[in-house]
mmCIF file of N, CA and C in Angstrom:
data_model
loop_
_atom_site.group_PDB
_atom_site.id
_atom_site.type_symbol
_atom_site.label_atom_id
_atom_site.label_comp_id
_atom_site.label_asym_id
_atom_site.label_seq_id
_atom_site.Cartn_x
_atom_site.Cartn_y
_atom_site.Cartn_z
ATOM 1 N N MET D 1 98.334 -112.208 -6.667
ATOM 2 C CA MET D 1 97.583 -111.667 -5.328
ATOM 3 C C MET D 1 98.545 -111.807 -4.298
ATOM 4 N N GLU D 2 99.240 -112.862 -4.236
ATOM 5 C CA GLU D 2 100.284 -113.117 -3.195
ATOM 6 C C GLU D 2 101.276 -112.058 -3.082
ATOM 7 N N ILE D 3 101.830 -111.615 -4.308
ATOM 8 C CA ILE D 3 102.758 -110.497 -4.287
ATOM 9 C C ILE D 3 102.237 -109.160 -4.178
ATOM 10 N N ASN D 4 101.330 -108.955 -5.189
ATOM 11 C CA ASN D 4 100.758 -107.528 -5.317
ATOM 12 C C ASN D 4 99.783 -107.042 -4.260
ATOM 13 N N ALA D 5 99.065 -107.983 -3.732
ATOM 14 C CA ALA D 5 98.100 -107.493 -2.766
ATOM 15 C C ALA D 5 98.589 -107.825 -1.251
ATOM 16 N N LYS D 6 98.958 -109.182 -1.239
ATOM 17 C CA LYS D 6 99.363 -109.595 0.212
ATOM 18 C C LYS D 6 100.664 -109.225 0.662
ATOM 19 N N GLY D 7 101.617 -109.091 -0.401
ATOM 20 C CA GLY D 7 102.974 -108.477 -0.094
ATOM 21 C C GLY D 7 102.819 -106.991 0.450
ATOM 22 N N VAL D 8 101.951 -106.345 -0.124
ATOM 23 C CA VAL D 8 101.719 -104.928 0.214
ATOM 24 C C VAL D 8 101.057 -104.660 1.696
ATOM 25 N N PHE D 9 100.115 -105.676 1.686
ATOM 26 C CA PHE D 9 99.462 -105.700 3.130
ATOM 27 C C PHE D 9 100.396 -105.974 4.261
ATOM 28 N N LEU D 10 101.420 -107.020 3.945
ATOM 29 C CA LEU D 10 102.338 -107.412 5.014
ATOM 30 C C LEU D 10 103.244 -106.195 5.109
ATOM 31 N N GLY D 11 103.733 -105.510 4.105
ATOM 32 C CA GLY D 11 104.709 -104.451 4.255
ATOM 33 C C GLY D 11 104.007 -103.286 5.090
ATOM 34 N N CYS D 12 102.895 -103.038 4.921
ATOM 35 C CA CYS D 12 102.004 -101.910 5.688
ATOM 36 C C CYS D 12 102.024 -102.446 7.165
ATOM 37 N N LYS D 13 101.573 -103.672 7.363
ATOM 38 C CA LYS D 13 101.551 -104.124 8.639
ATOM 39 C C LYS D 13 102.928 -104.003 9.448
ATOM 40 N N TYR D 14 103.923 -104.426 8.851
ATOM 41 C CA TYR D 14 105.259 -104.461 9.746
ATOM 42 C C TYR D 14 105.772 -103.017 9.705
ATOM 43 N N ALA D 15 105.517 -102.013 8.825
ATOM 44 C CA ALA D 15 105.926 -100.748 8.850
ATOM 45 C C ALA D 15 105.132 -100.143 9.931
ATOM 46 N N ILE D 16 103.977 -100.197 9.908
ATOM 47 C CA ILE D 16 103.041 -99.773 10.897
ATOM 48 C C ILE D 16 103.400 -99.996 12.189
ATOM 49 N N THR D 17 103.623 -101.425 12.470
ATOM 50 C CA THR D 17 104.018 -101.768 13.853
ATOM 51 C C THR D 17 105.375 -101.030 14.330
ATOM 52 N N GLN D 18 106.152 -100.928 13.560
ATOM 53 C CA GLN D 18 107.297 -100.267 13.821
ATOM 54 C C GLN D 18 107.246 -98.621 14.044
ATOM 55 N N MET D 19 106.511 -98.065 13.195
ATOM 56 C CA MET D 19 106.283 -96.787 13.315
ATOM 57 C C MET D 19 105.558 -96.389 14.570
ATOM 58 N N LEU D 20 104.641 -97.265 14.908
ATOM 59 C CA LEU D 20 103.819 -97.061 16.323
ATOM 60 C C LEU D 20 104.674 -96.981 17.575
ATOM 61 N N LYS D 21 105.795 -97.806 17.291
ATOM 62 C CA LYS D 21 106.733 -97.966 18.567
ATOM 63 C C LYS D 21 107.529 -96.727 18.728
ATOM 64 N N GLN D 22 107.838 -96.060 17.621
ATOM 65 C CA GLN D 22 108.652 -94.786 17.666
ATOM 66 C C GLN D 22 108.128 -93.741 18.280
ATOM 67 N N ASP D 23 108.923 -93.032 19.261
ATOM 68 C CA ASP D 23 108.505 -91.826 19.756
ATOM 69 C C ASP D 23 108.764 -90.712 18.787
ATOM 70 N N LEU D 24 107.742 -89.778 18.797
ATOM 71 C CA LEU D 24 108.111 -88.434 17.831
ATOM 72 C C LEU D 24 109.219 -87.821 18.417
ATOM 73 N N LEU D 25 110.248 -87.309 17.555
ATOM 74 C CA LEU D 25 111.337 -86.534 17.945
ATOM 75 C C LEU D 25 110.816 -85.137 18.211
ATOM 76 N N PRO D 26 111.482 -84.343 19.011
ATOM 77 C CA PRO D 26 111.109 -82.951 19.340
ATOM 78 C C PRO D 26 111.108 -82.332 18.046
ATOM 79 N N GLY D 27 110.025 -81.629 17.818
ATOM 80 C CA GLY D 27 109.748 -80.628 16.545
ATOM 81 C C GLY D 27 109.122 -81.435 15.480
ATOM 82 N N LEU D 28 109.026 -82.764 15.600
ATOM 83 C CA LEU D 28 108.393 -83.532 14.258
ATOM 84 C C LEU D 28 106.856 -83.705 14.779
ATOM 85 N N THR D 29 106.168 -83.785 13.822
ATOM 86 C CA THR D 29 104.623 -84.260 13.935
ATOM 87 C C THR D 29 104.140 -85.473 13.300
ATOM 88 N N ASP D 30 105.045 -86.007 12.523
ATOM 89 C CA ASP D 30 104.868 -87.350 11.618
ATOM 90 C C ASP D 30 105.578 -88.429 12.156
ATOM 91 N N ARG D 31 104.837 -89.546 12.057
ATOM 92 C CA ARG D 31 105.750 -90.844 12.592
ATOM 93 C C ARG D 31 106.340 -91.510 11.235
ATOM 94 N N GLY D 32 105.694 -91.220 10.190
ATOM 95 C CA GLY D 32 106.298 -91.901 8.990
ATOM 96 C C GLY D 32 105.588 -91.880 7.808
ATOM 97 N N TRP D 33 106.065 -92.369 6.632
ATOM 98 C CA TRP D 33 105.282 -92.360 5.336
ATOM 99 C C TRP D 33 105.419 -93.836 4.953
ATOM 100 N N ILE D 34 104.318 -94.233 4.203
ATOM 101 C CA ILE D 34 104.301 -95.509 3.721
ATOM 102 C C ILE D 34 103.846 -95.197 2.137
ATOM 103 N N ILE D 35 104.747 -95.610 1.217
ATOM 104 C CA ILE D 35 104.283 -95.449 -0.218
ATOM 105 C C ILE D 35 104.137 -96.901 -0.820
ATOM 106 N N ASN D 36 102.947 -97.176 -1.172
ATOM 107 C CA ASN D 36 102.694 -98.369 -1.986
ATOM 108 C C ASN D 36 102.670 -98.198 -3.416
ATOM 109 N N THR D 37 103.059 -99.431 -4.146
ATOM 110 C CA THR D 37 102.906 -99.273 -5.631
ATOM 111 C C THR D 37 101.809 -99.907 -6.101
ATOM 112 N N ALA D 38 100.903 -99.128 -6.725
ATOM 113 C CA ALA D 38 99.794 -99.620 -7.206
ATOM 114 C C ALA D 38 99.965 -99.743 -8.873
ATOM 115 N N SER D 39 99.097 -99.257 -9.596
ATOM 116 C CA SER D 39 99.359 -99.214 -11.141
ATOM 117 C C SER D 39 98.112 -98.456 -11.903
ATOM 118 N N VAL D 40 98.479 -97.979 -13.018
ATOM 119 C CA VAL D 40 97.239 -97.266 -13.532
ATOM 120 C C VAL D 40 96.137 -98.274 -13.795
ATOM 121 N N GLN D 41 96.474 -99.529 -13.744
ATOM 122 C CA GLN D 41 95.373 -100.423 -13.827
ATOM 123 C C GLN D 41 94.604 -100.710 -12.482
ATOM 124 N N SER D 42 94.928 -99.950 -11.575
ATOM 125 C CA SER D 42 94.098 -99.902 -10.349
ATOM 126 C C SER D 42 93.086 -98.730 -10.466
ATOM 127 N N ILE D 43 93.063 -97.956 -11.633
ATOM 128 C CA ILE D 43 92.247 -96.929 -11.861
ATOM 129 C C ILE D 43 91.540 -97.313 -13.239
ATOM 130 N N VAL D 44 92.136 -97.738 -14.214
ATOM 131 C CA VAL D 44 91.455 -98.255 -15.620
ATOM 132 C C VAL D 44 91.848 -99.666 -15.885
ATOM 133 N N ALA D 45 91.046 -100.231 -16.570
ATOM 134 C CA ALA D 45 91.240 -101.724 -16.882
ATOM 135 C C ALA D 45 92.052 -101.795 -18.215
ATOM 136 N N TYR D 46 92.848 -102.944 -18.495
ATOM 137 C CA TYR D 46 93.656 -103.009 -19.643
ATOM 138 C C TYR D 46 93.361 -104.466 -20.180
ATOM 139 N N HIS D 47 93.545 -104.602 -21.396
ATOM 140 C CA HIS D 47 93.091 -105.965 -21.985
ATOM 141 C C HIS D 47 93.847 -107.137 -21.321
ATOM 142 N N ASN D 48 93.002 -108.269 -21.008
ATOM 143 C CA ASN D 48 93.676 -109.299 -20.599
ATOM 144 C C ASN D 48 94.411 -109.336 -19.360
ATOM 145 N N THR D 49 94.266 -108.785 -18.441
ATOM 146 C CA THR D 49 94.952 -108.594 -17.248
ATOM 147 C C THR D 49 94.032 -108.648 -15.937
ATOM 148 N N PRO D 50 93.131 -109.618 -16.025
ATOM 149 C CA PRO D 50 92.083 -109.470 -14.665
ATOM 150 C C PRO D 50 92.801 -109.579 -13.404
ATOM 151 N N ALA D 51 93.743 -110.547 -13.125
ATOM 152 C CA ALA D 51 94.315 -110.662 -11.931
ATOM 153 C C ALA D 51 95.223 -109.648 -11.514
ATOM 154 N N TYR D 52 95.923 -109.089 -12.474
ATOM 155 C CA TYR D 52 96.930 -107.928 -12.205
ATOM 156 C C TYR D 52 96.017 -106.771 -11.820
ATOM 157 N N THR D 53 94.987 -106.519 -12.626
ATOM 158 C CA THR D 53 94.045 -105.204 -12.477
ATOM 159 C C THR D 53 93.452 -105.374 -11.045
ATOM 160 N N ALA D 54 92.991 -106.699 -10.459
ATOM 161 C CA ALA D 54 92.333 -106.779 -9.310
ATOM 162 C C ALA D 54 93.359 -106.553 -8.213
ATOM 163 N N SER D 55 94.543 -107.173 -8.341
ATOM 164 C CA SER D 55 95.534 -107.094 -7.139
ATOM 165 C C SER D 55 95.959 -105.587 -7.131
ATOM 166 N N LYS D 56 96.059 -104.864 -8.276
ATOM 167 C CA LYS D 56 96.484 -103.365 -8.117
ATOM 168 C C LYS D 56 95.301 -102.540 -7.565
ATOM 169 N N GLY D 57 94.042 -102.934 -7.936
ATOM 170 C CA GLY D 57 92.904 -102.273 -7.202
ATOM 171 C C GLY D 57 92.929 -102.449 -5.805
ATOM 172 N N ALA D 58 93.303 -103.779 -5.272
ATOM 173 C CA ALA D 58 93.343 -103.964 -3.918
ATOM 174 C C ALA D 58 94.429 -103.058 -3.150
ATOM 175 N N VAL D 59 95.543 -102.901 -3.693
ATOM 176 C CA VAL D 59 96.610 -101.904 -3.310
ATOM 177 C C VAL D 59 95.939 -100.517 -3.210
ATOM 178 N N ALA D 60 95.274 -99.968 -4.004
ATOM 179 C CA ALA D 60 94.710 -98.656 -4.082
ATOM 180 C C ALA D 60 93.749 -98.561 -2.851
ATOM 181 N N GLN D 61 93.046 -99.523 -2.680
ATOM 182 C CA GLN D 61 91.969 -99.607 -1.513
ATOM 183 C C GLN D 61 92.561 -99.795 -0.236
ATOM 184 N N LEU D 62 93.567 -100.556 -0.102
ATOM 185 C CA LEU D 62 94.267 -101.001 1.162
ATOM 186 C C LEU D 62 95.070 -99.602 1.540
ATOM 187 N N THR D 63 95.597 -98.931 0.418
ATOM 188 C CA THR D 63 96.198 -97.692 0.852
ATOM 189 C C THR D 63 95.268 -96.559 1.439
ATOM 190 N N LYS D 64 93.977 -96.363 0.960
ATOM 191 C CA LYS D 64 93.083 -95.641 1.532
ATOM 192 C C LYS D 64 92.822 -96.042 3.154
ATOM 193 N N GLN D 65 92.654 -97.335 3.265
ATOM 194 C CA GLN D 65 92.134 -97.761 4.543
ATOM 195 C C GLN D 65 93.032 -97.569 5.584
ATOM 196 N N VAL D 66 94.560 -97.868 5.211
ATOM 197 C CA VAL D 66 95.462 -97.746 6.325
ATOM 198 C C VAL D 66 95.796 -96.272 6.432
ATOM 199 N N ALA D 67 95.665 -95.400 5.501
ATOM 200 C CA ALA D 67 95.598 -93.900 5.550
ATOM 201 C C ALA D 67 94.641 -93.379 6.585
ATOM 202 N N LEU D 68 93.415 -93.899 6.496
ATOM 203 C CA LEU D 68 92.260 -93.508 7.389
ATOM 204 C C LEU D 68 92.495 -93.988 8.795
ATOM 205 N N ASP D 69 92.787 -95.368 8.796
ATOM 206 C CA ASP D 69 92.949 -95.962 10.050
ATOM 207 C C ASP D 69 94.343 -95.364 10.955
ATOM 208 N N TYR D 70 95.274 -94.874 10.320
ATOM 209 C CA TYR D 70 96.447 -94.527 10.892
ATOM 210 C C TYR D 70 96.743 -93.095 10.776
ATOM 211 N N ALA D 71 95.921 -92.261 10.395
ATOM 212 C CA ALA D 71 95.882 -90.862 10.349
ATOM 213 C C ALA D 71 96.163 -90.255 11.720
ATOM 214 N N PRO D 72 95.369 -90.760 12.779
ATOM 215 C CA PRO D 72 95.467 -90.132 14.097
ATOM 216 C C PRO D 72 96.914 -90.434 14.835
ATOM 217 N N HIS D 73 97.529 -91.432 14.121
ATOM 218 C CA HIS D 73 98.823 -91.610 14.652
ATOM 219 C C HIS D 73 99.845 -90.893 13.952
ATOM 220 N N ARG D 74 99.533 -90.201 12.940
ATOM 221 C CA ARG D 74 100.414 -89.257 12.032
ATOM 222 C C ARG D 74 101.241 -90.290 11.247
ATOM 223 N N ILE D 75 100.718 -91.272 10.638
ATOM 224 C CA ILE D 75 101.370 -92.088 9.662
ATOM 225 C C ILE D 75 100.671 -91.969 8.264
ATOM 226 N N HIS D 76 101.431 -91.489 7.377
ATOM 227 C CA HIS D 76 100.912 -91.118 6.110
ATOM 228 C C HIS D 76 100.945 -92.465 5.296
ATOM 229 N N CYS D 77 99.953 -92.818 4.350
ATOM 230 C CA CYS D 77 100.026 -93.887 3.407
ATOM 231 C C CYS D 77 99.447 -93.444 2.080
ATOM 232 N N ASN D 78 100.299 -93.536 1.188
ATOM 233 C CA ASN D 78 99.954 -93.214 -0.217
ATOM 234 C C ASN D 78 100.390 -94.243 -1.193
ATOM 235 N N ALA D 79 99.860 -94.271 -2.432
ATOM 236 C CA ALA D 79 100.098 -95.096 -3.460
ATOM 237 C C ALA D 79 100.697 -94.337 -4.689
ATOM 238 N N ILE D 80 101.377 -95.012 -5.412
ATOM 239 C CA ILE D 80 101.861 -94.349 -6.696
ATOM 240 C C ILE D 80 101.161 -95.461 -7.629
ATOM 241 N N SER D 81 100.714 -94.796 -8.770
ATOM 242 C CA SER D 81 100.241 -95.648 -9.856
ATOM 243 C C SER D 81 100.931 -95.422 -11.146
ATOM 244 N N PRO D 82 101.947 -96.204 -11.330
ATOM 245 C CA PRO D 82 102.713 -95.922 -12.689
ATOM 246 C C PRO D 82 101.866 -96.342 -13.733
ATOM 247 N N GLY D 83 102.175 -95.786 -14.863
ATOM 248 C CA GLY D 83 101.801 -96.132 -16.199
ATOM 249 C C GLY D 83 102.585 -96.892 -16.824
ATOM 250 N N PHE D 84 102.470 -97.088 -18.049
ATOM 251 C CA PHE D 84 103.494 -97.833 -18.874
ATOM 252 C C PHE D 84 104.863 -97.397 -19.038
ATOM 253 N N LEU D 85 105.651 -98.081 -18.396
ATOM 254 C CA LEU D 85 107.166 -97.661 -18.349
ATOM 255 C C LEU D 85 107.906 -98.523 -19.221
ATOM 256 N N ARG D 86 109.235 -98.098 -19.638
ATOM 257 C CA ARG D 86 110.185 -98.770 -20.508
ATOM 258 C C ARG D 86 110.856 -99.742 -19.392
ATOM 259 N N THR D 87 110.483 -100.816 -19.234
ATOM 260 C CA THR D 87 110.924 -101.790 -18.235
ATOM 261 C C THR D 87 110.898 -103.198 -18.797
ATOM 262 N N VAL D 88 111.561 -104.245 -18.261
ATOM 263 C CA VAL D 88 111.470 -105.632 -18.608
ATOM 264 C C VAL D 88 109.862 -106.107 -18.647
ATOM 265 N N MET D 89 109.209 -105.676 -17.673
ATOM 266 C CA MET D 89 107.843 -106.016 -17.585
ATOM 267 C C MET D 89 106.953 -105.608 -18.863
ATOM 268 N N THR D 90 107.413 -104.641 -19.632
ATOM 269 C CA THR D 90 106.598 -104.061 -20.802
ATOM 270 C C THR D 90 107.380 -104.496 -21.978
ATOM 271 N N GLN D 91 108.356 -105.315 -21.999
ATOM 272 C CA GLN D 91 109.294 -105.767 -23.087
ATOM 273 C C GLN D 91 108.395 -106.266 -24.346
ATOM 274 N N ASN D 92 107.485 -107.154 -23.811
ATOM 275 C CA ASN D 92 106.580 -107.590 -24.952
ATOM 276 C C ASN D 92 105.857 -106.551 -25.669
ATOM 277 N N LEU D 93 105.276 -105.432 -25.011
ATOM 278 C CA LEU D 93 104.779 -104.430 -25.777
ATOM 279 C C LEU D 93 105.760 -103.532 -26.598
ATOM 280 N N GLN D 94 106.965 -103.423 -25.997
ATOM 281 C CA GLN D 94 108.150 -102.665 -26.840
ATOM 282 C C GLN D 94 108.419 -103.425 -27.978
ATOM 283 N N ASN D 95 108.431 -104.559 -27.895
ATOM 284 C CA ASN D 95 108.707 -105.499 -29.164
ATOM 285 C C ASN D 95 107.819 -105.765 -30.072
ATOM 286 N N ASP D 96 106.588 -105.224 -29.904
ATOM 287 C CA ASP D 96 105.537 -105.361 -30.861
ATOM 288 C C ASP D 96 105.207 -104.009 -31.529
ATOM 289 N N PRO D 97 105.437 -103.779 -32.632
ATOM 290 C CA PRO D 97 105.292 -102.303 -33.201
ATOM 291 C C PRO D 97 103.941 -101.946 -32.972
ATOM 292 N N ALA D 98 102.984 -102.917 -33.382
ATOM 293 C CA ALA D 98 101.444 -102.335 -33.267
ATOM 294 C C ALA D 98 101.018 -101.913 -31.799
ATOM 295 N N SER D 99 101.454 -102.893 -30.926
ATOM 296 C CA SER D 99 101.063 -102.659 -29.640
ATOM 297 C C SER D 99 101.764 -101.323 -28.934
ATOM 298 N N LEU D 100 102.934 -101.169 -29.295
ATOM 299 C CA LEU D 100 103.770 -100.075 -28.780
ATOM 300 C C LEU D 100 103.218 -98.790 -29.407
ATOM 301 N N ALA D 101 102.809 -98.738 -30.674
ATOM 302 C CA ALA D 101 102.189 -97.516 -31.253
ATOM 303 C C ALA D 101 100.820 -97.336 -30.607
ATOM 304 N N GLU D 102 100.158 -98.241 -30.304
ATOM 305 C CA GLU D 102 98.684 -98.127 -29.540
ATOM 306 C C GLU D 102 99.114 -97.495 -28.240
ATOM 307 N N ILE D 103 99.983 -97.936 -27.351
ATOM 308 C CA ILE D 103 100.282 -97.529 -26.066
ATOM 309 C C ILE D 103 100.775 -96.134 -26.188
ATOM 310 N N GLU D 104 101.590 -95.801 -27.092
ATOM 311 C CA GLU D 104 102.446 -94.510 -27.256
ATOM 312 C C GLU D 104 101.133 -93.443 -27.633
ATOM 313 N N LYS D 105 100.310 -93.805 -28.469
ATOM 314 C CA LYS D 105 98.975 -92.979 -28.909
ATOM 315 C C LYS D 105 98.349 -92.676 -27.738
ATOM 316 N N ALA D 106 98.055 -93.553 -26.735
ATOM 317 C CA ALA D 106 97.342 -93.281 -25.528
ATOM 318 C C ALA D 106 97.700 -92.588 -24.599
ATOM 319 N N HIS D 107 98.965 -92.069 -24.734
ATOM 320 C CA HIS D 107 99.690 -91.121 -23.701
ATOM 321 C C HIS D 107 99.684 -89.699 -24.263
ATOM 322 N N PRO D 108 99.039 -88.807 -23.654
ATOM 323 C CA PRO D 108 99.062 -87.396 -24.099
ATOM 324 C C PRO D 108 100.437 -86.878 -24.209
ATOM 325 N N PHE D 109 101.322 -87.140 -23.283
ATOM 326 C CA PHE D 109 102.839 -86.782 -23.481
ATOM 327 C C PHE D 109 103.680 -87.544 -24.359
ATOM 328 N N GLY D 110 103.040 -88.721 -24.884
ATOM 329 C CA GLY D 110 103.669 -89.551 -25.909
ATOM 330 C C GLY D 110 104.649 -90.577 -25.244
ATOM 331 N N GLY D 111 104.732 -91.712 -25.797
ATOM 332 C CA GLY D 111 105.735 -92.639 -25.447
ATOM 333 C C GLY D 111 105.378 -93.146 -23.956
ATOM 334 N N MET D 112 106.267 -93.962 -23.649
ATOM 335 C CA MET D 112 106.297 -94.734 -22.349
ATOM 336 C C MET D 112 107.010 -93.792 -21.383
ATOM 337 N N GLY D 113 106.826 -94.135 -20.138
ATOM 338 C CA GLY D 113 107.526 -93.435 -19.050
ATOM 339 C C GLY D 113 108.890 -93.919 -18.740
ATOM 340 N N ARG D 114 109.558 -93.368 -17.852
ATOM 341 C CA ARG D 114 110.811 -93.824 -17.232
ATOM 342 C C ARG D 114 110.709 -94.078 -15.932
ATOM 343 N N THR D 115 111.392 -95.081 -15.208
ATOM 344 C CA THR D 115 111.356 -95.365 -13.945
ATOM 345 C C THR D 115 111.863 -94.155 -13.071
ATOM 346 N N GLU D 116 112.615 -93.153 -13.540
ATOM 347 C CA GLU D 116 112.949 -92.157 -12.847
ATOM 348 C C GLU D 116 111.753 -91.116 -12.593
ATOM 349 N N ASP D 117 110.814 -91.229 -13.601
ATOM 350 C CA ASP D 117 109.508 -90.233 -13.303
ATOM 351 C C ASP D 117 108.699 -90.822 -12.162
ATOM 352 N N VAL D 118 108.794 -92.134 -11.836
ATOM 353 C CA VAL D 118 108.077 -92.785 -10.603
ATOM 354 C C VAL D 118 108.918 -92.379 -9.459
ATOM 355 N N ALA D 119 110.224 -92.708 -9.539
ATOM 356 C CA ALA D 119 110.921 -92.265 -8.438
ATOM 357 C C ALA D 119 110.855 -90.856 -7.855
ATOM 358 N N LYS D 120 110.762 -89.936 -8.742
ATOM 359 C CA LYS D 120 110.722 -88.497 -8.218
ATOM 360 C C LYS D 120 109.413 -88.398 -7.531
ATOM 361 N N ALA D 121 108.255 -89.041 -7.984
ATOM 362 C CA ALA D 121 107.049 -88.889 -7.258
ATOM 363 C C ALA D 121 107.042 -89.496 -5.910
ATOM 364 N N ALA D 122 107.903 -90.746 -5.716
ATOM 365 C CA ALA D 122 108.055 -91.460 -4.354
ATOM 366 C C ALA D 122 108.794 -90.512 -3.703
ATOM 367 N N VAL D 123 109.859 -90.007 -3.906
ATOM 368 C CA VAL D 123 110.681 -89.132 -3.199
ATOM 369 C C VAL D 123 109.823 -87.782 -2.555
ATOM 370 N N PHE D 124 108.808 -87.209 -3.388
ATOM 371 C CA PHE D 124 107.985 -86.147 -2.956
ATOM 372 C C PHE D 124 107.027 -86.717 -1.862
ATOM 373 N N LEU D 125 106.448 -87.893 -2.230
ATOM 374 C CA LEU D 125 105.423 -88.351 -1.208
ATOM 375 C C LEU D 125 106.244 -88.738 -0.015
ATOM 376 N N ALA D 126 107.371 -88.906 0.249
ATOM 377 C CA ALA D 126 108.256 -89.449 1.340
ATOM 378 C C ALA D 126 108.721 -88.158 2.159
ATOM 379 N N SER D 127 108.504 -87.068 1.559
ATOM 380 C CA SER D 127 109.150 -85.860 2.225
ATOM 381 C C SER D 127 108.122 -85.040 2.963
ATOM 382 N N ASP D 128 108.639 -84.171 3.593
ATOM 383 C CA ASP D 128 107.879 -83.008 4.488
ATOM 384 C C ASP D 128 107.009 -82.274 3.554
ATOM 385 N N ASP D 129 107.381 -82.265 2.168
ATOM 386 C CA ASP D 129 106.400 -81.378 1.497
ATOM 387 C C ASP D 129 105.108 -82.068 1.249
ATOM 388 N N ALA D 130 104.991 -83.272 1.619
ATOM 389 C CA ALA D 130 103.792 -84.050 1.527
ATOM 390 C C ALA D 130 103.093 -84.199 2.882
ATOM 391 N N SER D 131 103.402 -83.394 3.687
ATOM 392 C CA SER D 131 102.980 -83.491 5.009
ATOM 393 C C SER D 131 101.444 -83.463 5.334
ATOM 394 N N TRP D 132 100.678 -82.978 4.331
ATOM 395 C CA TRP D 132 99.240 -82.818 4.311
ATOM 396 C C TRP D 132 98.611 -83.747 3.433
ATOM 397 N N ILE D 133 99.301 -84.686 3.106
ATOM 398 C CA ILE D 133 98.667 -85.684 1.956
ATOM 399 C C ILE D 133 98.934 -87.047 2.579
ATOM 400 N N THR D 134 97.702 -87.913 2.567
ATOM 401 C CA THR D 134 97.418 -88.982 2.858
ATOM 402 C C THR D 134 96.337 -89.799 2.232
ATOM 403 N N GLY D 135 96.341 -91.051 1.888
ATOM 404 C CA GLY D 135 95.252 -91.679 1.167
ATOM 405 C C GLY D 135 95.190 -91.464 -0.324
ATOM 406 N N VAL D 136 96.241 -91.061 -0.838
ATOM 407 C CA VAL D 136 96.025 -90.687 -2.258
ATOM 408 C C VAL D 136 96.807 -91.674 -3.147
ATOM 409 N N ASN D 137 96.137 -92.071 -4.307
ATOM 410 C CA ASN D 137 96.581 -93.000 -5.156
ATOM 411 C C ASN D 137 96.928 -92.079 -6.357
ATOM 412 N N LEU D 138 98.374 -91.780 -6.579
ATOM 413 C CA LEU D 138 98.953 -90.781 -7.474
ATOM 414 C C LEU D 138 99.179 -91.464 -8.794
ATOM 415 N N PRO D 139 98.582 -91.062 -9.996
ATOM 416 C CA PRO D 139 98.937 -91.640 -11.169
ATOM 417 C C PRO D 139 100.160 -90.933 -11.653
ATOM 418 N N VAL D 140 101.070 -91.640 -12.018
ATOM 419 C CA VAL D 140 102.497 -91.053 -12.789
ATOM 420 C C VAL D 140 102.434 -91.948 -14.213
ATOM 421 N N ASP D 141 101.609 -91.315 -14.951
ATOM 422 C CA ASP D 141 101.336 -92.311 -16.202
ATOM 423 C C ASP D 141 101.353 -91.305 -17.442
ATOM 424 N N GLY D 142 101.913 -90.083 -17.608
ATOM 425 C CA GLY D 142 102.024 -89.430 -18.718
ATOM 426 C C GLY D 142 100.752 -88.976 -19.284
ATOM 427 N N GLY D 143 99.525 -89.061 -18.467
ATOM 428 C CA GLY D 143 98.274 -88.598 -18.714
ATOM 429 C C GLY D 143 97.482 -89.637 -19.424
ATOM 430 N N TYR D 144 98.093 -90.955 -19.295
ATOM 431 C CA TYR D 144 97.292 -92.125 -19.716
ATOM 432 C C TYR D 144 95.840 -92.166 -19.059
ATOM 433 N N THR D 145 95.577 -91.882 -17.935
ATOM 434 C CA THR D 145 94.335 -92.127 -17.292
ATOM 435 C C THR D 145 93.390 -91.037 -17.694
ATOM 436 N N ILE D 146 93.772 -89.963 -18.149
ATOM 437 C CA ILE D 146 92.795 -88.785 -18.638
ATOM 438 C C ILE D 146 92.244 -88.828 -19.936
ATOM 439 N N VAL D 147 92.802 -90.034 -20.717
ATOM 440 C CA VAL D 147 92.345 -90.141 -22.145
ATOM 441 C C VAL D 147 91.030 -90.949 -22.337
#
């Protein structure tokens, strides 16, 4: 909770403080974009991860609240919810053939994702292409949450 929920809360707090101080440049209508990292576990539960699921659920709801409160100031706030990625954090699943097979079967696109997949979504949400988007919790999960 300290890192996943409170850390995101403080990141939003200090980013908003800075963004509110900034004057809009001529021709610009937006003050800035905040992109929080939630998880597919902010959308669906997973075995034996109650604290993680609760903390990422808090990130998803905080994102919506910040988006609502600061939309009048043209500050965007969205979250990305990565699915199972091939990282050190999922090494235990990758090293267990039964768990890995179960995770891979649960993804319509098959297999675990790459960090690059999430980075591309973040770049989009931080761009002018997302100028009409705020308060979204975007799953980047290879279809895991639709199964």
